[in-house]
Coordinates of C-alpha atoms in Angstrom, one line a residue:
M1282 CA -4.1 -10.7 7.2
D1283 CA -6.3 -8.5 8.1
E1284 CA -8.8 -9.1 5.7
T1285 CA -12.4 -10.2 6.3
Y1286 CA -13.2 -14.8 5.4
D1287 CA -15.9 -16.7 5.1
V1288 CA -14.0 -19.5 7.4
I1289 CA -11.0 -19.6 9.4
V1290 CA -9.4 -23.3 9.8
L1291 CA -7.0 -23.5 12.4
G1292 CA -4.6 -26.8 12.6
T1293 CA -3.9 -29.0 9.5
G1294 CA -4.6 -32.2 11.1
L1295 CA -6.7 -34.6 8.7
K1296 CA -9.9 -33.1 9.3
E1297 CA -9.4 -29.7 9.2
C1298 CA -7.6 -30.2 5.3
I1299 CA -10.8 -31.9 4.6
L1300 CA -12.8 -29.8 5.5
S1301 CA -10.8 -26.6 4.2
G1302 CA -10.5 -28.3 0.6
L1303 CA -14.4 -28.9 0.3
L1304 CA -15.3 -25.7 1.8
S1305 CA -12.8 -24.2 -0.8
V1306 CA -14.0 -26.0 -3.4
D1307 CA -17.6 -24.7 -2.9
G1308 CA -16.6 -21.2 -3.5
L1309 CA -16.4 -20.1 0.1
K1310 CA -13.4 -17.8 0.9
V1311 CA -10.7 -19.8 3.3
L1312 CA -8.0 -19.0 5.5
H1313 CA -6.5 -22.1 6.8
M1314 CA -3.3 -21.2 9.9
D1315 CA -1.4 -23.5 11.9
R1316 CA 1.3 -22.6 14.9
N1317 CA 3.6 -25.8 13.7
D1318 CA 5.8 -25.0 10.6
Y1319 CA 4.5 -28.1 8.9
Y1320 CA 1.0 -29.7 8.0
G1321 CA -0.2 -32.2 9.5
G1322 CA -0.5 -31.6 12.6
E1323 CA -0.9 -34.6 15.3
S1324 CA -1.9 -36.3 11.9
T1325 CA 1.5 -35.6 10.2
S1326 CA 4.7 -37.5 9.1
L1327 CA 8.4 -37.3 10.8
N1328 CA 11.4 -38.2 9.1
L1329 CA 14.4 -40.1 11.6
V1330 CA 15.6 -36.9 12.9
Q1331 CA 12.6 -35.4 13.6
L1332 CA 11.2 -39.2 15.2
W1333 CA 13.8 -38.6 17.4
K1334 CA 13.7 -35.0 18.5
H1335 CA 10.1 -35.8 19.4
F1336 CA 10.7 -38.6 21.7
K1337 CA 14.0 -38.4 22.9
G1338 CA 14.7 -34.1 22.7
N1339 CA 17.9 -34.7 20.5
D1340 CA 18.3 -34.9 16.8
K1341 CA 21.1 -38.0 16.9
P1342 CA 19.6 -41.0 15.6
P1343 CA 22.0 -44.2 15.7
E1344 CA 23.8 -44.3 12.4
Q1345 CA 23.1 -48.0 11.9
L1346 CA 19.0 -47.0 11.9
G1347 CA 20.0 -45.8 8.5
T1348 CA 18.9 -42.2 6.6
S1349 CA 16.7 -40.2 8.5
R1350 CA 14.9 -38.6 5.1
E1351 CA 14.1 -42.2 4.4
Y1352 CA 11.5 -42.3 7.1
N1353 CA 8.0 -41.3 6.8
V1354 CA 7.1 -42.3 10.8
D1355 CA 3.6 -41.8 11.1
M1356 CA 2.5 -39.5 14.6
I1357 CA -1.4 -40.0 14.2
P1358 CA -2.2 -40.4 17.8
K1359 CA -6.4 -41.2 17.5
A1360 CA -8.0 -43.4 15.0
C1361 CA -11.4 -43.2 14.7
Q1362 CA -13.3 -46.0 15.5
F1363 CA -12.4 -47.4 12.5
N1364 CA -9.3 -48.2 11.4
L1365 CA -7.3 -44.9 10.0
F1366 CA -3.6 -46.4 10.0
F1367 CA -4.9 -48.1 7.3
M1368 CA -8.0 -46.9 4.9
M1369 CA -11.0 -49.4 3.9
A1370 CA -10.3 -49.6 -0.1
N1371 CA -14.4 -48.6 -0.9
G1372 CA -14.5 -46.4 2.3
S1373 CA -15.8 -43.1 2.4
L1374 CA -12.4 -41.5 2.8
V1375 CA -11.3 -43.5 -0.8
R1376 CA -14.5 -41.9 -2.8
I1377 CA -13.8 -38.5 -1.7
L1378 CA -10.1 -38.6 -2.9
I1379 CA -11.1 -39.7 -6.2
H1380 CA -13.7 -37.6 -6.7
T1381 CA -11.9 -34.3 -5.3
G1382 CA -9.2 -35.4 -7.5
V1383 CA -6.7 -35.2 -5.1
T1384 CA -5.9 -39.0 -5.7
K1385 CA -3.4 -36.9 -8.4
Y1386 CA -1.1 -36.1 -5.6
L1387 CA -0.9 -39.6 -3.8
N1388 CA 0.0 -42.8 -4.5
F1389 CA -1.1 -45.8 -2.4
K1390 CA -0.5 -49.7 -2.3
A1391 CA -2.8 -52.5 -1.1
V1392 CA -2.3 -53.6 2.6
D1393 CA -0.2 -57.8 2.3
G1394 CA -2.5 -59.3 4.9
S1395 CA -5.4 -58.8 8.0
Y1396 CA -4.7 -60.4 10.8
V1397 CA -6.4 -61.4 14.4
Y1398 CA -5.2 -62.5 17.7
K1399 CA -6.8 -65.9 19.4
K1400 CA -5.2 -67.8 22.4
K1401 CA -1.7 -66.1 22.3
K1402 CA -1.6 -67.2 18.5
I1403 CA -1.8 -64.6 15.3
Y1404 CA -4.5 -66.2 12.6
K1405 CA -4.8 -64.7 8.9
V1406 CA -8.1 -63.4 8.8
P1407 CA -8.8 -65.1 5.6
A1408 CA -9.3 -62.9 2.0
T1409 CA -10.1 -65.9 -0.1
D1410 CA -12.4 -69.0 -0.3
V1411 CA -9.4 -71.2 -0.1
E1412 CA -8.3 -69.4 2.9
A1413 CA -11.2 -70.1 4.3
L1414 CA -11.6 -73.6 3.9
K1415 CA -7.9 -73.8 5.4
S1416 CA -8.1 -71.6 8.4
P1417 CA -8.1 -73.0 11.6
L1418 CA -10.4 -70.2 13.2
M1419 CA -13.5 -72.7 12.7
G1420 CA -14.5 -76.1 12.8
L1421 CA -15.6 -77.4 9.3
F1422 CA -19.4 -77.5 10.9
E1423 CA -19.2 -74.1 12.2
K1424 CA -17.1 -72.8 8.6
R1425 CA -20.7 -74.4 7.1
R1426 CA -23.1 -72.2 9.5
A1427 CA -20.8 -69.0 9.2
R1428 CA -20.5 -69.6 5.2
K1429 CA -24.6 -69.2 5.5
F1430 CA -24.2 -66.3 7.6
F1431 CA -22.1 -64.4 5.4
I1432 CA -23.9 -65.6 2.3
Y1433 CA -27.1 -63.7 3.9
V1434 CA -24.9 -60.4 4.8
Q1435 CA -24.0 -60.3 1.4
D1436 CA -27.3 -61.0 -0.5
Y1437 CA -28.9 -58.3 2.0
D1438 CA -30.8 -55.4 0.5
E1439 CA -32.2 -52.7 2.3
N1440 CA -34.4 -52.2 -1.0
D1441 CA -35.3 -55.7 -1.7
P1442 CA -37.8 -57.6 0.9
K1443 CA -36.8 -60.9 -0.9
S1444 CA -33.2 -60.6 0.6
H1445 CA -34.6 -60.0 3.9
E1446 CA -35.6 -63.4 4.9
K1447 CA -38.4 -61.9 7.0
L1448 CA -36.0 -60.3 8.8
D1449 CA -36.2 -56.5 7.8
L1450 CA -33.1 -54.8 9.7
N1451 CA -34.8 -51.6 9.1
K1452 CA -37.2 -52.2 11.7
F1453 CA -35.1 -54.8 13.6
T1454 CA -34.2 -53.0 16.8
G1455 CA -32.7 -55.7 18.9
P1456 CA -29.2 -56.9 19.4
V1457 CA -27.2 -58.3 16.9
L1458 CA -26.5 -61.0 18.7
L1459 CA -29.8 -62.7 18.2
I1460 CA -29.5 -62.8 14.3
F1461 CA -26.4 -64.8 15.2
Q1462 CA -28.8 -67.2 17.5
C1463 CA -31.6 -67.0 15.7
R1464 CA -32.9 -69.7 13.3
K1465 CA -30.2 -71.5 11.1
Y1466 CA -27.1 -69.7 12.1
G1467 CA -26.4 -70.4 15.6
L1468 CA -22.8 -69.3 15.4
E1469 CA -20.5 -70.1 18.6
D1470 CA -19.2 -66.9 20.7
D1471 CA -15.7 -67.8 19.6
T1472 CA -17.3 -66.8 15.9
I1473 CA -19.1 -63.9 16.8
D1474 CA -16.2 -62.0 18.5
F1475 CA -14.3 -63.1 15.4
I1476 CA -16.8 -61.4 13.1
G1477 CA -17.8 -59.0 15.0
H1478 CA -14.1 -57.6 15.8
A1479 CA -12.3 -58.6 12.8
L1480 CA -14.8 -57.8 10.1
A1481 CA -16.9 -55.3 11.0
L1482 CA -14.0 -53.9 13.1
H1483 CA -16.3 -53.1 16.3
N1484 CA -13.2 -52.2 18.8
E1485 CA -15.5 -53.2 21.6
D1486 CA -18.4 -55.2 22.2
S1487 CA -21.3 -52.8 23.4
Y1488 CA -22.4 -53.3 19.0
L1489 CA -23.9 -56.5 20.5
A1490 CA -27.0 -54.5 22.1
Q1491 CA -27.4 -52.1 19.1
P1492 CA -29.2 -52.2 15.9
A1493 CA -28.5 -54.5 13.3
L1494 CA -28.3 -52.6 10.2
N1495 CA -25.1 -50.5 10.8
F1496 CA -23.7 -54.0 11.6
V1497 CA -24.8 -55.7 8.4
K1498 CA -23.2 -52.4 6.5
R1499 CA -19.9 -52.4 8.6
M1500 CA -19.5 -56.2 7.0
K1501 CA -20.5 -55.5 3.2
L1502 CA -18.1 -52.6 3.1
Y1503 CA -15.3 -55.0 4.3
A1504 CA -16.4 -57.4 1.7
E1505 CA -16.2 -54.9 -0.9
S1506 CA -13.0 -53.6 0.2
L1507 CA -11.4 -56.5 0.0
A1508 CA -13.3 -57.6 -3.6
R1509 CA -12.3 -54.3 -4.9
F1510 CA -8.4 -55.1 -5.3
Q1511 CA -8.7 -58.6 -5.3
G1512 CA -5.5 -58.0 -2.4
G1513 CA -5.0 -60.2 1.0
S1514 CA -6.7 -57.8 3.0
P1515 CA -9.4 -55.0 2.4
Y1516 CA -7.1 -52.0 3.5
I1517 CA -4.8 -49.2 1.2
Y1518 CA -2.1 -47.3 2.6
P1519 CA -0.1 -44.1 1.0
L1520 CA 3.2 -44.1 0.1
Y1521 CA 5.7 -42.1 2.0
G1522 CA 2.5 -42.2 5.1
L1523 CA -0.7 -41.0 6.4
G1524 CA 1.1 -37.2 6.5
E1525 CA 0.8 -37.1 2.7
L1526 CA -3.1 -37.0 3.2
P1527 CA -3.8 -33.5 4.9
Q1528 CA -1.3 -31.9 2.8
A1529 CA -3.4 -33.2 -0.6
F1530 CA -6.4 -32.1 1.0
A1531 CA -4.4 -28.4 1.7
R1532 CA -3.1 -28.6 -1.7
L1533 CA -7.2 -29.0 -3.0
S1534 CA -8.0 -25.9 -0.6
A1535 CA -4.3 -23.6 -2.3
V1536 CA -5.9 -24.5 -5.9
Y1537 CA -9.5 -23.1 -5.2
G1538 CA -8.3 -20.1 -3.8
G1539 CA -7.4 -20.7 -0.2
T1540 CA -4.8 -19.2 1.6
Y1541 CA -2.4 -21.1 4.0
M1542 CA -0.5 -19.8 6.9
L1543 CA 1.8 -22.0 9.2
N1544 CA 4.3 -21.4 11.6
K1545 CA 1.9 -18.7 13.3
P1546 CA 1.9 -18.9 16.5
E1547 CA -0.9 -18.1 19.3
C1548 CA -3.9 -17.6 17.0
K1549 CA -6.2 -16.2 19.4
V1550 CA -10.0 -17.0 18.6
E1551 CA -11.7 -13.5 18.7
F1552 CA -15.3 -13.2 20.1
D1553 CA -18.2 -10.2 20.1
S1554 CA -20.2 -9.2 23.4
D1555 CA -22.9 -12.0 22.5
G1556 CA -20.3 -15.0 22.2
K1557 CA -19.7 -15.2 18.3
V1558 CA -16.1 -15.5 17.0
I1559 CA -15.5 -12.4 14.9
G1560 CA -12.0 -13.2 13.6
V1561 CA -8.6 -14.5 14.9
T1562 CA -5.8 -12.9 15.6
S1563 CA -2.0 -14.2 15.4
E1564 CA 1.1 -11.6 15.6
G1565 CA -0.8 -8.3 16.4
E1566 CA -2.5 -9.0 13.5
T1567 CA -6.3 -9.9 13.0
A1568 CA -8.7 -11.9 10.5
K1569 CA -12.0 -11.4 10.2
C1570 CA -14.4 -14.3 9.9
N1571 CA -18.0 -15.8 10.2
K1572 CA -16.9 -19.0 11.4
V1573 CA -13.7 -21.0 12.7
V1574 CA -13.1 -24.5 12.3
C1575 CA -10.3 -26.3 14.5
D1576 CA -9.0 -29.0 16.7
P1577 CA -9.1 -28.9 20.4
S1578 CA -5.9 -27.2 20.8
Y1579 CA -7.1 -24.0 19.8
L1580 CA -10.0 -23.7 22.1
S1581 CA -9.0 -25.3 25.2
D1582 CA -11.9 -24.2 26.9
K1583 CA -14.5 -25.4 25.1
V1584 CA -13.5 -29.0 24.8
K1585 CA -13.6 -32.0 27.6
K1586 CA -11.4 -34.8 28.1
V1587 CA -13.0 -38.3 27.7
G1588 CA -10.2 -40.8 27.2
K1589 CA -6.8 -41.3 26.1
V1590 CA -4.4 -42.9 24.0
A1591 CA -1.3 -45.4 24.7
R1592 CA 0.5 -45.7 21.9
A1593 CA 3.8 -47.3 21.2
V1594 CA 6.1 -46.9 17.4
C1595 CA 8.7 -49.3 16.9
V1596 CA 11.4 -49.6 14.5
M1597 CA 12.4 -53.4 13.2
S1598 CA 14.9 -54.7 11.3
H1599 CA 12.1 -57.5 10.3
P1600 CA 8.2 -58.0 9.5
I1601 CA 6.2 -59.3 11.8
P1602 CA 6.4 -63.1 13.2
D1603 CA 3.5 -66.0 11.7
T1604 CA 2.5 -62.7 9.0
N1605 CA 4.0 -65.0 6.1
D1606 CA 6.9 -61.6 6.0
S1607 CA 4.2 -59.6 5.3
H1608 CA 5.5 -56.0 4.3
S1609 CA 2.6 -54.6 5.9
A1610 CA -0.1 -55.9 7.8
Q1611 CA -2.5 -55.2 10.5
V1612 CA -3.2 -57.7 13.4
I1613 CA -6.5 -57.2 15.8
L1614 CA -6.2 -58.0 19.0
P1615 CA -10.2 -58.7 20.7
Q1616 CA -10.8 -57.9 24.0
K1617 CA -11.7 -61.1 25.2
Q1618 CA -8.4 -62.4 24.5
L1619 CA -7.0 -59.7 26.5
G1620 CA -9.4 -59.5 29.2
R1621 CA -9.5 -55.4 28.1
K1622 CA -12.6 -53.2 27.9
S1623 CA -11.6 -52.6 24.3
D1624 CA -9.1 -54.1 21.4
M1625 CA -5.6 -53.2 21.1
Y1626 CA -4.1 -53.0 17.5
V1627 CA -0.7 -53.6 15.9
F1628 CA 0.4 -52.1 12.5
C1629 CA 3.1 -52.4 10.5
C1630 CA 4.6 -50.9 6.9
S1631 CA 8.0 -51.1 5.7
Y1632 CA 10.0 -49.6 2.9
A1633 CA 7.4 -51.1 0.4
H1634 CA 5.3 -48.0 1.2
N1635 CA 8.3 -45.7 1.2
V1636 CA 8.2 -44.9 5.3
A1637 CA 11.8 -47.1 6.3
P1638 CA 15.0 -47.6 4.3
K1639 CA 15.2 -50.7 3.0
G1640 CA 15.1 -53.7 5.0
K1641 CA 13.4 -51.6 7.7
Y1642 CA 10.0 -52.0 9.2
I1643 CA 7.8 -49.6 11.2
A1644 CA 5.1 -50.9 13.7
F1645 CA 2.9 -49.7 15.6
V1646 CA 0.7 -50.9 19.0
S1647 CA -2.0 -48.9 20.1
A1648 CA -5.1 -49.1 22.4
E1649 CA -7.8 -47.0 24.4
A1650 CA -5.4 -46.3 27.9
E1651 CA -7.1 -48.1 30.7
T1652 CA -4.4 -47.7 32.8
D1653 CA -1.6 -45.1 33.1
N1654 CA 1.2 -47.7 32.9
P1655 CA 1.7 -47.7 29.0
E1656 CA 4.6 -50.1 28.5
Q1657 CA 2.6 -52.6 30.5
E1658 CA -0.5 -52.1 29.1
L1659 CA 0.9 -52.5 25.3
K1660 CA 2.9 -55.3 26.3
P1661 CA 0.6 -58.6 24.5
G1662 CA 1.1 -55.9 21.2
V1663 CA 4.6 -55.3 21.6
D1664 CA 5.2 -58.9 22.6
L1665 CA 4.2 -60.3 18.8
L1666 CA 6.9 -58.1 17.4
G1667 CA 9.9 -60.1 18.1
S1668 CA 13.0 -58.2 18.8
V1669 CA 12.7 -54.3 18.1
D1670 CA 15.6 -52.1 17.4
E1671 CA 14.1 -48.7 18.9
I1672 CA 10.6 -48.6 21.1
F1673 CA 9.0 -45.8 22.0
Y1674 CA 5.8 -44.9 24.3
D1675 CA 3.6 -42.1 24.5
T1676 CA -0.1 -41.3 25.4
Y1677 CA -2.5 -38.8 24.4
D1678 CA -5.2 -37.1 25.6
R1679 CA -9.2 -37.2 23.6
Y1680 CA -11.1 -34.2 23.7
V1681 CA -14.8 -33.6 22.2
P1682 CA -16.3 -30.6 21.8
T1683 CA -18.8 -28.8 24.7
N1684 CA -19.6 -25.6 22.8
D1685 CA -22.8 -25.1 21.2
H1686 CA -21.4 -24.3 18.0
Q1687 CA -24.8 -22.6 16.9
A1688 CA -24.2 -20.0 19.2
D1689 CA -20.6 -19.0 18.6
N1690 CA -19.6 -19.9 15.6
C1691 CA -17.1 -22.4 16.6
F1692 CA -16.7 -26.3 15.1
I1693 CA -14.4 -27.9 17.0
S1694 CA -13.6 -31.5 15.3
A1695 CA -13.4 -34.3 18.0
E1696 CA -11.3 -36.7 18.5
E1697 CA -12.3 -40.2 18.3
G1698 CA -11.4 -43.6 20.0
G1699 CA -7.8 -44.4 19.8
S1700 CA -7.2 -47.9 18.9
H1701 CA -8.4 -48.3 15.1
G1702 CA -6.6 -45.0 14.2
G1703 CA -7.3 -43.9 11.2
S1704 CA -8.4 -46.7 8.5
E1705 CA -11.6 -45.4 7.4
S1706 CA -11.8 -45.3 7.2
L1707 CA -13.8 -42.7 7.3
W1708 CA -16.3 -45.6 7.2
E1709 CA -13.1 -44.5 8.8
V1710 CA -14.0 -41.0 7.3
D1711 CA -17.7 -41.4 8.3
V1712 CA -16.4 -40.7 11.5
Y1713 CA -14.8 -37.4 10.5
W1714 CA -17.4 -36.8 7.4
D1715 CA -20.3 -36.5 10.3
E1716 CA -18.2 -33.8 12.1
C1717 CA -17.9 -32.4 8.4
L1718 CA -21.2 -31.9 8.1
E1719 CA -21.9 -29.9 11.4
V1720 CA -19.7 -27.3 10.0
L1721 CA -21.7 -26.7 6.8
S1722 CA -25.1 -25.0 6.6
W1723 CA -27.8 -26.9 5.0
W1724 CA -27.7 -26.0 1.5
E1725 CA -23.9 -27.2 1.5
I1726 CA -24.3 -30.5 2.7
G1727 CA -27.5 -30.7 -0.2
L1728 CA -24.6 -29.8 -2.8
L1729 CA -21.8 -32.1 -1.0
I1730 CA -24.3 -35.6 -0.6
P1731 CA -24.5 -36.1 -4.4
F1732 CA -20.4 -35.1 -4.9
V1733 CA -19.9 -37.7 -2.3
V1734 CA -21.8 -40.5 -3.2
G1735 CA -20.8 -39.9 -6.9
L1736 CA -24.4 -39.2 -8.5
S1737 CA -23.8 -35.7 -9.4
P1738 CA -21.2 -34.1 -12.0
Y1739 CA -22.5 -31.0 -10.9
R1740 CA -20.7 -30.9 -7.7
Y1741 CA -18.9 -28.0 -8.4
L1742 CA -21.6 -25.3 -9.9
S1743 CA -23.1 -22.4 -8.0
V1744 CA -27.0 -22.3 -7.9
R1745 CA -27.5 -20.3 -10.9
E1746 CA -25.5 -22.4 -13.2
L1747 CA -27.1 -25.4 -11.4
L1748 CA -30.6 -23.7 -12.9
A1749 CA -29.6 -23.6 -16.2
E1750 CA -28.4 -27.2 -16.4
S1751 CA -31.5 -27.9 -14.9
W1752 CA -33.4 -28.5 -18.5
K1753 CA -30.9 -31.0 -19.6
V1754 CA -31.2 -33.5 -17.2
L1755 CA -34.8 -33.6 -17.0
Y1756 CA -34.7 -37.0 -18.7
R1757 CA -32.1 -38.9 -17.2
P1758 CA -33.1 -39.7 -13.6
V1759 CA -29.5 -40.0 -11.6
D1760 CA -28.0 -36.6 -12.8
L1761 CA -31.9 -35.1 -12.0
L1762 CA -31.2 -36.9 -8.5
G1763 CA -28.4 -35.5 -7.7
L1764 CA -29.2 -31.9 -9.4
A1765 CA -32.6 -31.9 -7.0
I1766 CA -30.4 -32.6 -3.6
A1767 CA -27.9 -29.9 -4.8
V1768 CA -30.5 -27.1 -5.8
Q1769 CA -32.1 -26.3 -2.6
Q1770 CA -32.6 -23.0 -1.2
R1771 CA -29.6 -21.8 0.2
A1772 CA -29.0 -19.7 2.9
P1773 CA -26.3 -17.7 4.0
F1774 CA -23.3 -19.9 5.5

């Protein structure tokens, strides 16, 4: 352990493992440590015995629940502002998985359906034209108005003024609400609420006062993800649970030379007299480094609490009622329907995704905590589940960094909004990816931009190799663009 590394990563949560993988691919010497004896941190998936021990302090679950090893229950308490329990099928995280080759370590399955809660009933979010015509969410005339708006969003192209209908969202800085109400659309308040929360996946209403372009991009991403696998929803989910994601990126890091050490207690970050990080000490040994990447628990004096997540984990013997017997589904409960400040979410997966024995279902109810009583606060979502075999309640604090990472070279991952939990997926990972970029110097951002958007086949090459390849792409504009972004003057990491 007494060596020098470019970066030391503390914690094996999803964000930390993504960064570890990307930095190792880029040729940096990475040491990845975790105080736990398993991968994933708070993003891990537990078997039934581990779940029982986590919530009840013993390892003797009832026999009628089935074999422990057949369970893979996600512990990820936080969700970025978008949906991380399920992943957008065409989102940034999926693109990263594909372009890093991490998909060879994972298998995914489409989620059966997406639903929305309205006036104490669950309704299917339409996934086809036929479903849209039959849906009771809107009246006939409102469907015609909504259809015109959807066509406008679908056809909108930032670089094509003809698609803007004299409303360039690059310049339009008024609230999104004006788009709905302007000119020919004139959508009703209930329709606005449905589109904003069930399609654009905003978890509260502040988006109505924000610039409109991001809102349109989110709607387009939803539509693109829905069309990618032509299923009943825009989401996918990994077999064996979300805990497979950090493990897959850990494998990527190891393939490219990353060093992993689990079960390392008391990882203490060391600083010099100027307050800059110089290494990490554990069990009397110190590994030197230039930079540290970690989750908030490793540098508790450099973060602040910004909220908490209330969450219920349920084991059931049936699917969520009124979801067409879906083996996997999401139900969105918009804030206005519950009189809350933010949305509540219900997620369900089952033996179809290899997370429970045959005939068993795992459901999660989560929301940004607004009270100190999670059982009462989550009751509207839990009531939708019907009878449950077992239920566990918990709350998790959320933190954001307060340090200046340019001053101390410590990059602490923020724990984003807690209800939509992990689908985005980067979108869901877009939130993660923004933070990933903060960890990289500007020249590494240049290397990874074409890598993420899939423009460049040169994503793993050194600058010397890139320059050697440059003469080959002079007449291929797309390759030249990727190469030009990559070959920037590099500074030391």
